[in-house]
Coordinates of C-alpha atoms in Angstrom, one line a residue:
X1 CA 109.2 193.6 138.9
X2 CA 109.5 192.5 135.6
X3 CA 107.5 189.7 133.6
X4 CA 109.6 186.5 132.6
X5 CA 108.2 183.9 130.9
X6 CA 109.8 180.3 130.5
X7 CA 109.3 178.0 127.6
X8 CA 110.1 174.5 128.0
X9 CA 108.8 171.2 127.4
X10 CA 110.5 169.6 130.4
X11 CA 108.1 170.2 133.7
X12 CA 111.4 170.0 136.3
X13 CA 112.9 172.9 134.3
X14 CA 109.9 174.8 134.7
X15 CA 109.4 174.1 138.3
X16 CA 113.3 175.5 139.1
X17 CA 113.9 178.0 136.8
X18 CA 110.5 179.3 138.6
X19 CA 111.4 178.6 142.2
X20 CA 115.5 180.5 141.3
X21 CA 113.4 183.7 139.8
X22 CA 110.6 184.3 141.3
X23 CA 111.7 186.5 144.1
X24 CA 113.0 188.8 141.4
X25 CA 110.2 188.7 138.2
X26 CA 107.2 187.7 138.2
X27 CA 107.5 184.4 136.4
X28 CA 104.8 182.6 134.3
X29 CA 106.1 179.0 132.8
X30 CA 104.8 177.2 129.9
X31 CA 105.1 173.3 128.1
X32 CA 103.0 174.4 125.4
X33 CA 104.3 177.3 122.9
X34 CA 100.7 178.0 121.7
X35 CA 99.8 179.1 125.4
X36 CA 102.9 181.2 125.8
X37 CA 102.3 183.2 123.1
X38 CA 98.4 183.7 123.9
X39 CA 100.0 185.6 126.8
X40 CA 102.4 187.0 125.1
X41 CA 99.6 188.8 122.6
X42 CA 98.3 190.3 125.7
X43 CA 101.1 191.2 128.0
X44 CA 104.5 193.1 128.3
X45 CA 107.0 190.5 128.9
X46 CA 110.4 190.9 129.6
X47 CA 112.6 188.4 129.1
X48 CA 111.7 185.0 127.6
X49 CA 113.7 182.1 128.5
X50 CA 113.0 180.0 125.2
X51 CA 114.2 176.3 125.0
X52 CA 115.5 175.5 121.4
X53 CA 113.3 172.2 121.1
X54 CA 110.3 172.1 122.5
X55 CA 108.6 168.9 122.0
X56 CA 107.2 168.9 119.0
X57 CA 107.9 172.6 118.5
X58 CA 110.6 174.1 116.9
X59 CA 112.5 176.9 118.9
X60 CA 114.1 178.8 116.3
X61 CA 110.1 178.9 114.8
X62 CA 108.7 180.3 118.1
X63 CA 111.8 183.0 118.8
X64 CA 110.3 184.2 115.3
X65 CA 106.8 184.4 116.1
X66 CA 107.9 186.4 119.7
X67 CA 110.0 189.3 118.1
X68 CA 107.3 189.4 115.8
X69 CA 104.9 189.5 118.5
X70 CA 106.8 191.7 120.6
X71 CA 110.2 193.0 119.3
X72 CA 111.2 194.5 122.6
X73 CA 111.1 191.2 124.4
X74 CA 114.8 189.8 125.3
X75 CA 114.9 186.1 124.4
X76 CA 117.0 184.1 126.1
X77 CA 117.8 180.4 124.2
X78 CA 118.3 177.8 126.5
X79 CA 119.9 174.3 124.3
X80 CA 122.0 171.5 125.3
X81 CA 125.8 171.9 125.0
X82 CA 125.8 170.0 121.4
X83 CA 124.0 172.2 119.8
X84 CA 125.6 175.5 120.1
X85 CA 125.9 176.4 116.5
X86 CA 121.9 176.5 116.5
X87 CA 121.5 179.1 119.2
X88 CA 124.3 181.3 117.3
X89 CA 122.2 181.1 114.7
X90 CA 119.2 182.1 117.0
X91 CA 121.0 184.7 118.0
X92 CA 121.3 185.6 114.3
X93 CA 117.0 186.1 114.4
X94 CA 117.0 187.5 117.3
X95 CA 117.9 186.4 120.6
X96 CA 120.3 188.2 123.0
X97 CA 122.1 185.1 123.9
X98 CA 121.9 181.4 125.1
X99 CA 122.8 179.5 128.0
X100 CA 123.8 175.8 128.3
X101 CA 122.3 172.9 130.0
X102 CA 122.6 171.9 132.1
X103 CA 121.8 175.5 133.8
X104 CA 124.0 176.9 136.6
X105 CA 121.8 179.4 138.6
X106 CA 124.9 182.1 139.0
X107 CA 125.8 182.1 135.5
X108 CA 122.1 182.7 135.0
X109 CA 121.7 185.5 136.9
X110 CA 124.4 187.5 135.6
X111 CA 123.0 186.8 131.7
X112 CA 119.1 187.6 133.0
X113 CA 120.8 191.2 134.7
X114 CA 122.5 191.9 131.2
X115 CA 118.7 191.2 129.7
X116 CA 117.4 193.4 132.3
X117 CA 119.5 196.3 131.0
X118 CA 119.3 196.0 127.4
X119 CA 115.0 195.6 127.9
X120 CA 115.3 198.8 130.0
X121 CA 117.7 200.4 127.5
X122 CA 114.9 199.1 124.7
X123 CA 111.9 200.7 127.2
X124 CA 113.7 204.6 126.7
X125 CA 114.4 204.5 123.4
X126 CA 110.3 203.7 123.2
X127 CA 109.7 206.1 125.4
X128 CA 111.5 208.5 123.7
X129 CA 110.4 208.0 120.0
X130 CA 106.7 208.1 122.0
X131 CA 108.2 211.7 123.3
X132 CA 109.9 213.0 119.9
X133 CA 106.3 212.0 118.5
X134 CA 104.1 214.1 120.6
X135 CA 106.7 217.3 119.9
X136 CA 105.8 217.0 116.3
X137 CA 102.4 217.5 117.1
X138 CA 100.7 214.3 117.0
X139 CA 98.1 214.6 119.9
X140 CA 95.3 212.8 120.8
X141 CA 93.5 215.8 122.7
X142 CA 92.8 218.6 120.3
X143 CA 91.7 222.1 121.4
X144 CA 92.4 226.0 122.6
X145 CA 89.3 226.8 124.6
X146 CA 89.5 227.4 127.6
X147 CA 87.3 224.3 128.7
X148 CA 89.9 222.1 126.7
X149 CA 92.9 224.0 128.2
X150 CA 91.6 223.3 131.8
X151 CA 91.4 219.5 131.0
X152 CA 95.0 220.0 129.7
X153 CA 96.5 221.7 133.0
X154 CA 94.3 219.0 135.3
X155 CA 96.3 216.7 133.5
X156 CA 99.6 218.2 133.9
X157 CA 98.8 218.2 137.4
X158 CA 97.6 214.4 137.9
X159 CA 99.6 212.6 135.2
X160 CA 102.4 211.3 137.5
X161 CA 99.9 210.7 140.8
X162 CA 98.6 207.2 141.2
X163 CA 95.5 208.0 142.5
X164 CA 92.0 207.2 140.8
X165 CA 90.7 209.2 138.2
X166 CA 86.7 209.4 137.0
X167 CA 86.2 210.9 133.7
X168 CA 82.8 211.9 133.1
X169 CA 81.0 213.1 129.7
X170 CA 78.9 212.7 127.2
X171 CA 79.2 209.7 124.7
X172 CA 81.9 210.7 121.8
X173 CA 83.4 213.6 123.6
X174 CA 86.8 212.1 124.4
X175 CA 87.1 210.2 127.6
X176 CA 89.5 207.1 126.3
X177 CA 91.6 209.4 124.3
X178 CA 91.6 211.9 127.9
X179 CA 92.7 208.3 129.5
X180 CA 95.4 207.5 127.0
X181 CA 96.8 211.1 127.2
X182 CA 97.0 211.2 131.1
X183 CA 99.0 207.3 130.7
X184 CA 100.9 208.5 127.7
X185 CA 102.3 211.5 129.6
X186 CA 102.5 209.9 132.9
X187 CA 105.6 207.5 134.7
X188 CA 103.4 204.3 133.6
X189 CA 103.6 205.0 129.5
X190 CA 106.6 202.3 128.8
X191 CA 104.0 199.7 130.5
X192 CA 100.7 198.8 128.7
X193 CA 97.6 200.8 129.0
X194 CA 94.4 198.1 129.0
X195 CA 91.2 199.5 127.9
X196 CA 87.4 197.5 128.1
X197 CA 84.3 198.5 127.8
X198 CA 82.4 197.4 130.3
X199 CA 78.7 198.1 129.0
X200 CA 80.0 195.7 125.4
X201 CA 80.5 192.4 127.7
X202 CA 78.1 190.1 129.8
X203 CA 78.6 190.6 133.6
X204 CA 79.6 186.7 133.6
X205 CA 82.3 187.4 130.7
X206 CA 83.0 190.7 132.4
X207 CA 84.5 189.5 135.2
X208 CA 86.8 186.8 133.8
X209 CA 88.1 189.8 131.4
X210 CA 89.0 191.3 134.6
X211 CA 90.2 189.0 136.8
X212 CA 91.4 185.9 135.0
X213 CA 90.8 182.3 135.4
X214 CA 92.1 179.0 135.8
X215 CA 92.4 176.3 134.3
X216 CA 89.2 174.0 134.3
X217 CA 87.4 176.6 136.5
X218 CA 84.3 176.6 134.3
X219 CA 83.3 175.0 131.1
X220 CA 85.7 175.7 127.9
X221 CA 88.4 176.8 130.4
X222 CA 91.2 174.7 128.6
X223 CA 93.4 176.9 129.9
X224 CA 94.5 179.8 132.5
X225 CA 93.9 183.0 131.3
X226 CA 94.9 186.3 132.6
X227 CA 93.1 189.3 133.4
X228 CA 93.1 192.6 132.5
X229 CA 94.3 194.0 135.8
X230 CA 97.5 191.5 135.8
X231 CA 97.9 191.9 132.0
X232 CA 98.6 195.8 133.3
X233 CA 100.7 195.5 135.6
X234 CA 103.0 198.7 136.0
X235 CA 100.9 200.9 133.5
X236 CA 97.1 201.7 133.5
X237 CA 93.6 200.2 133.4
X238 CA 91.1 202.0 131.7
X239 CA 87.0 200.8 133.2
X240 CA 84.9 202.5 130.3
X241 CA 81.1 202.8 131.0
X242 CA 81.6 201.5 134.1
X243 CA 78.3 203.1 135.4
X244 CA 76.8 199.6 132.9
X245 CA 78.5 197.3 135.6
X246 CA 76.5 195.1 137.6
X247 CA 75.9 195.8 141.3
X248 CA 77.8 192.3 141.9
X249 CA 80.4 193.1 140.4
X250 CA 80.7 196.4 141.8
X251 CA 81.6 194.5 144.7
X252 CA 84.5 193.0 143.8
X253 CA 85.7 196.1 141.5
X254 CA 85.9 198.0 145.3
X255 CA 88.1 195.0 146.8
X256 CA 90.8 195.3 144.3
X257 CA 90.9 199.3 144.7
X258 CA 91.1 198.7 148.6
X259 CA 93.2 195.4 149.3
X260 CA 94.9 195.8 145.1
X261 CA 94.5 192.2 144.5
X262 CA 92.5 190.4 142.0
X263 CA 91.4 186.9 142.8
X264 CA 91.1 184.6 139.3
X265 CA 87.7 183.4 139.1
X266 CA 88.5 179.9 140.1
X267 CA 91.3 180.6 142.1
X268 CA 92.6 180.2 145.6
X269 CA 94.8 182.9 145.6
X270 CA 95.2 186.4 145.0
X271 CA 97.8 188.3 142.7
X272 CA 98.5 191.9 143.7
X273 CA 98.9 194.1 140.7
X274 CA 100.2 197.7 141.1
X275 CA 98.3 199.3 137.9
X276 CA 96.5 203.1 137.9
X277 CA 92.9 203.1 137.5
X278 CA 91.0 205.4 135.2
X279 CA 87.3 204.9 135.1
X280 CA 84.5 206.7 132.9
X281 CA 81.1 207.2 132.7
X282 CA 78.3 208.8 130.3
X283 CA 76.0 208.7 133.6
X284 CA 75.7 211.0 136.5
X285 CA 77.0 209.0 138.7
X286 CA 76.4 210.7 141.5
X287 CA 72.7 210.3 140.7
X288 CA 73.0 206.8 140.1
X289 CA 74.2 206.5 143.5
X290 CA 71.1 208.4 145.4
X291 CA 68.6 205.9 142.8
X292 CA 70.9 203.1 144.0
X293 CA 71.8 201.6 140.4
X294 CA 75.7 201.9 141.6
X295 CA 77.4 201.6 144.8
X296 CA 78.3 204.9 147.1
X297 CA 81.5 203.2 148.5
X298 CA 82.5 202.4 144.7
X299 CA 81.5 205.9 143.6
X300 CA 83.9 207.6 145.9
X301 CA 86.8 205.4 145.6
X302 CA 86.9 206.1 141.5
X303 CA 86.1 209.6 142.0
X304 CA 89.0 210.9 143.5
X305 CA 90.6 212.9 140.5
X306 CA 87.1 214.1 138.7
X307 CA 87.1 215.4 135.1
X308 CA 84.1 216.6 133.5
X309 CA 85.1 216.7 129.9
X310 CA 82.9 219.9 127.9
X311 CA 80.6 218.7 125.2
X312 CA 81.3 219.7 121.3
X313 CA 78.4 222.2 121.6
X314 CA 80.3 223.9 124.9
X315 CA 83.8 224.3 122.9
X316 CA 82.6 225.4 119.6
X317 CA 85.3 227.6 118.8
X318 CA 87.5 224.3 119.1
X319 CA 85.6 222.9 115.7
X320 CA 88.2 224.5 113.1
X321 CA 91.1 223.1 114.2
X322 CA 89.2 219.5 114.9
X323 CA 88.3 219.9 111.2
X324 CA 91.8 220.6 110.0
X325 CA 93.1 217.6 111.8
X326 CA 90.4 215.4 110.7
X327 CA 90.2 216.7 107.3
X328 CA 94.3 215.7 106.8
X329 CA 94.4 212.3 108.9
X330 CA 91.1 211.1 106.8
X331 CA 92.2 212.5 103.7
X332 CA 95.4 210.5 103.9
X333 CA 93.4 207.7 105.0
X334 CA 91.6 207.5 102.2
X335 CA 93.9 208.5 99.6
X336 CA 91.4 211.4 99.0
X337 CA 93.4 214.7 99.8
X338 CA 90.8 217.4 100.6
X339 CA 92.9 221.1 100.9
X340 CA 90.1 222.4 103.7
X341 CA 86.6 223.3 103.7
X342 CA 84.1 226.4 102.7
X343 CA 83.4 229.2 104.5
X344 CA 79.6 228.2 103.5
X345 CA 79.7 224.6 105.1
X346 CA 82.0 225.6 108.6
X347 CA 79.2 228.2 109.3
X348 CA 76.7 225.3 109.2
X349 CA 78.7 223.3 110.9
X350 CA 79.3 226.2 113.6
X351 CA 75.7 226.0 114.0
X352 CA 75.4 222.5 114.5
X353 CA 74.4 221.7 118.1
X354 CA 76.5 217.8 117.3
X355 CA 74.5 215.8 119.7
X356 CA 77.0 213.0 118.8
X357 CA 80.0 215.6 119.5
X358 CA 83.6 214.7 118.2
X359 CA 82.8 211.1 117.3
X360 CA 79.8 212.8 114.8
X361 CA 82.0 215.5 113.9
X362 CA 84.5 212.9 112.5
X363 CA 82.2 210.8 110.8
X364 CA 80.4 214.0 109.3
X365 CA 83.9 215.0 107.9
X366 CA 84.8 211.0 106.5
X367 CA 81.6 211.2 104.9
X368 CA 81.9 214.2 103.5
X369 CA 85.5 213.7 101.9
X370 CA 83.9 210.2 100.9
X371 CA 81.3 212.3 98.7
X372 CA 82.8 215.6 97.8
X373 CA 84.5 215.9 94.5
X374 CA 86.1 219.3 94.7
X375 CA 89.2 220.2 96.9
X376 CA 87.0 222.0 99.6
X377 CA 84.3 220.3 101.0
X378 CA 80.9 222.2 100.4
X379 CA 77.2 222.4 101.5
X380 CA 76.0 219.8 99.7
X381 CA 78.6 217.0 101.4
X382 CA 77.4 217.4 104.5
X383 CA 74.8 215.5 106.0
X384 CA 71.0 216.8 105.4
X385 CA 70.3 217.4 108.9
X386 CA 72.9 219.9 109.0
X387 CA 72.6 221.4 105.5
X388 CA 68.9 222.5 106.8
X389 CA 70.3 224.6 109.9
X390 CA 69.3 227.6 109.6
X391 CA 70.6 229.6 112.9
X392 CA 71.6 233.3 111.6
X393 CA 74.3 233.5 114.2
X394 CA 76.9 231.6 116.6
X395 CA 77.3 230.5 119.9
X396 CA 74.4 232.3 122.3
X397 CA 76.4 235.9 122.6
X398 CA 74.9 238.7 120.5
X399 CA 76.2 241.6 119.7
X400 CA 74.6 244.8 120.4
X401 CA 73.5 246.7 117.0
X402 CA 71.7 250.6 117.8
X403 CA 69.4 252.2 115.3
X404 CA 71.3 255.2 113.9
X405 CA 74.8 253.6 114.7
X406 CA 77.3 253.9 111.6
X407 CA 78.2 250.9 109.6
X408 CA 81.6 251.4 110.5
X409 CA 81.3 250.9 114.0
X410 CA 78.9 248.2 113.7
X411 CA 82.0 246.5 111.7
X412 CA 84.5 247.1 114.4
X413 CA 82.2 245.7 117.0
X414 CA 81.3 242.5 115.3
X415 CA 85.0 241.9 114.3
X416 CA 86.7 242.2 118.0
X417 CA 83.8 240.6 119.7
X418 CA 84.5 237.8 117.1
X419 CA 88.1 238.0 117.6
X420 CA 88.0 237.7 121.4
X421 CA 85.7 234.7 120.9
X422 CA 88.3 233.0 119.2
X423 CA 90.9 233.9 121.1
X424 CA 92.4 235.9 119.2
X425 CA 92.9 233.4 116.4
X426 CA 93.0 235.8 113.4
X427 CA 92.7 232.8 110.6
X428 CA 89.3 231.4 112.4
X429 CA 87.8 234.8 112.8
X430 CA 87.9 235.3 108.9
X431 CA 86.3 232.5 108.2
X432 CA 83.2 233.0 110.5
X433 CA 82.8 236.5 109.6
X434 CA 83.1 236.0 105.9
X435 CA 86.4 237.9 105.0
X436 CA 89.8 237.5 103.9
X437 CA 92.8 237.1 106.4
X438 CA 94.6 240.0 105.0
X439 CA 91.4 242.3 104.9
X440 CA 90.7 241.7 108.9
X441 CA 94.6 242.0 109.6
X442 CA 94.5 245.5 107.9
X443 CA 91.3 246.3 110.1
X444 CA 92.8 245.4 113.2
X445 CA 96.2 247.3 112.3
X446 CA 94.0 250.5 111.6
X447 CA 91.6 249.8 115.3
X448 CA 94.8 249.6 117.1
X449 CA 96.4 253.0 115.1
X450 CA 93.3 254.5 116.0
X451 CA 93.9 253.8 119.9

């Protein structure tokens, strides 16, 4: 069902327009502009059905402030019959069309279906601009090990099933941008994906994020607010850190995954929402469960669809490419375009053990194109801590030298063992070892000759 949201000034309005549409959309009605566009800031609405004078208010002032808001939101002008030239003009800064008062139900209907279609119409063309964007190779998850190309095939697999998903990791190794990827590609990415960290808000706070609240249901509630969970309606809900959340409020986090429906704290009755829910955690939850810090039921609900995303130190051979992307989306950031990085500092930073993982990758590499002054970023940009590592070799596999073995062979055996490490990634392999691209190419034409 879609979200419709009626401005007017006029409470009887209101009341019908709700009582005619409700069975179709879900309908939220406001007398006060200000409100309706605090909502709006938060939610994907559909149609608007915007009266052109609105106490006070201007309506050709708010139509402004909702395309700007939300440009794929069909507005609808509702005006008295006199003043028809003004809602042409609307429809001049804007709106799809208008309707007269007073307002016949079946004429209605018909203009709200032509809304329908033109929102929908508005929803692919997102879509696929979203789609044409990913084909060019703007991608959240970056990677070719074969830790990152399992997470990539488990979300191939799960991207288009509703059921629950646990993402669990170390801090800064990707789980929101995992969460984002698995909406983005999924049947929810034309509705919103709604993200909180749970362990950055008070458990009192928490819950109103989450659920919503009425008017007057506590002190300072001026007015009703909605929750996350309604806010994502249709798409996805992402519960980061949710191993932080209070035992209380683990509670009433399992009622909405059992009976989906939230209840507004305040309120006397519950919404159902249809939204996916991805959870994540920098805890073993599993222990957390047996040391009864979170709830078992809870546990097993989220953990349906497990990921256990790699750490940066697991998926080393990953940390060229995440340097080439960070080096260019920085660089053009900052209006500092770096070209790449020397063979000196990758080595060192190949040896790094990142105990911060992407997230300290990334803000070694802003730092360093924040300091360097040459087109390649050197030794002596990156952090200390890292300029003193000292490890003579990568990863933990060593390669076999003998005593009386010729240098030759020694060569061969350190290039393909480097080469399969890599997976076969030619460009990466040069740069560990220390050689030109067109000096290893020529090596590996004359191993394979000699086959």
């Amino acid at each position: 069902m879609h979200h419709v949201m009626i401005i007017d000034d006029e409470p009887t309005i209101c009341q019908s327009l709700t009582f005619a549409l409700e069975d179709q959309y879900h309908v939220y009605s406001f007398k006060d502009p200000r409100e309706a566009l605090a909502l709006l800031e938060r939610a994907e609405i559909a149609i608007v059905l915007l009266d052109l004078k609105i106490g006070e208010y201007n309506g050709m002032e708010v139509l402004e402030e909702i395309k700007r808001l939300s440009p794929s939101t069909v507005v609808i002008m509702m005006t008295a019959y006199g003043s028809i030239p003004s809602s042409v003009e609307a429809m001049r800064k804007g709106a799809f069309s208008y309707a007269t008062k007073p307002l016949h139900i079946d004429e209605l209907e018909v203009l709200m279906q032509k809304a329908e279609e033109v929102y929908t119409l508005q929803s692919k063309v997102k879509w696929l601009s979203e789609e044409l964007e990913k084909a060019t190779g703007v991608n959240g998850l970056i990677g070719e090990s074969l830790a990152m190309r399992n997470i990539f095939a488990l979300i191939d697999k799960v991207k288009d099933i509703d059921s629950n998903v646990l993402i669990e990791g170390e801090s800064g190794t990707g789980k929101e941008v995992v969460a984002r990827t698995i909406h983005n590609q999924s049947k929810r990415r034309h509705k919103k994906f709604q993200a909180i960290n749970c362990a950055a808000i008070p458990t009192h706070l928490l819950e109103s994020e989450l659920f919503g609240y009425e008017k007057g249901a506590f002190t300072g509630a001026m007015q009703r607010k909605y929750g996350l969970f309604v806010m994502a309606e249709g798409g996805t809900i992402f519960l980061d850190e949710i191993g932080e959340m209070d035992l209380a409020l683990q509670g009433k986090i399992l009622r909405v995954l059992q009976e989906r429906k939230v209840m507004p704290v305040g309120g006397v009755e519950e919404v159902s929402i249809n939204v996916r829910i991805i959870a994540a955690t920098n805890r073993n939850l599993g222990k957390e469960v047996k040391e009864n810090r979170f709830r078992e039921d809870l546990y097993y609900r989220l953990n349906v669809i497990p990921f256990q995303l790699p750490s940066l130190r697991e998926r080393k051979e990953d940390i060229p490419l995440l340097l080439e992307f960070f080096i260019e989306k920085i660089g053009d950031r900052m209006g500092k375009p770096v070209e790449g990085i020397s063979n000196e500092a990758l080595q060192l930073l190949q040896q790094y053990d990142f105990p911060g993982n992407i997230r300290e990758l990334q803000n070694v590499i802003e730092r360093a194109i924040a300091l360097t002054n040459e087109s390649y970023i050197q030794k002596a940009d990156l952090p200390s801590d890292i300029q003193k590592s000292t490890r003579a070799f990568f990863g933990n596999t060593l390669i076999p030298v003998f005593v009386g073995e010729p240098l030759e062979e020694i060569e061969k055996r350190v290039i393909l063992h480097n080469l399969s490490a890599f997976n076969g990634h030619q460009r990466r392999t040069a740069q560990i070892i220390g050689i030109g691209e067109r000096t290893l190419r020529d090596k590996l034409k004359k191993y394979r000759e000699e086959k």
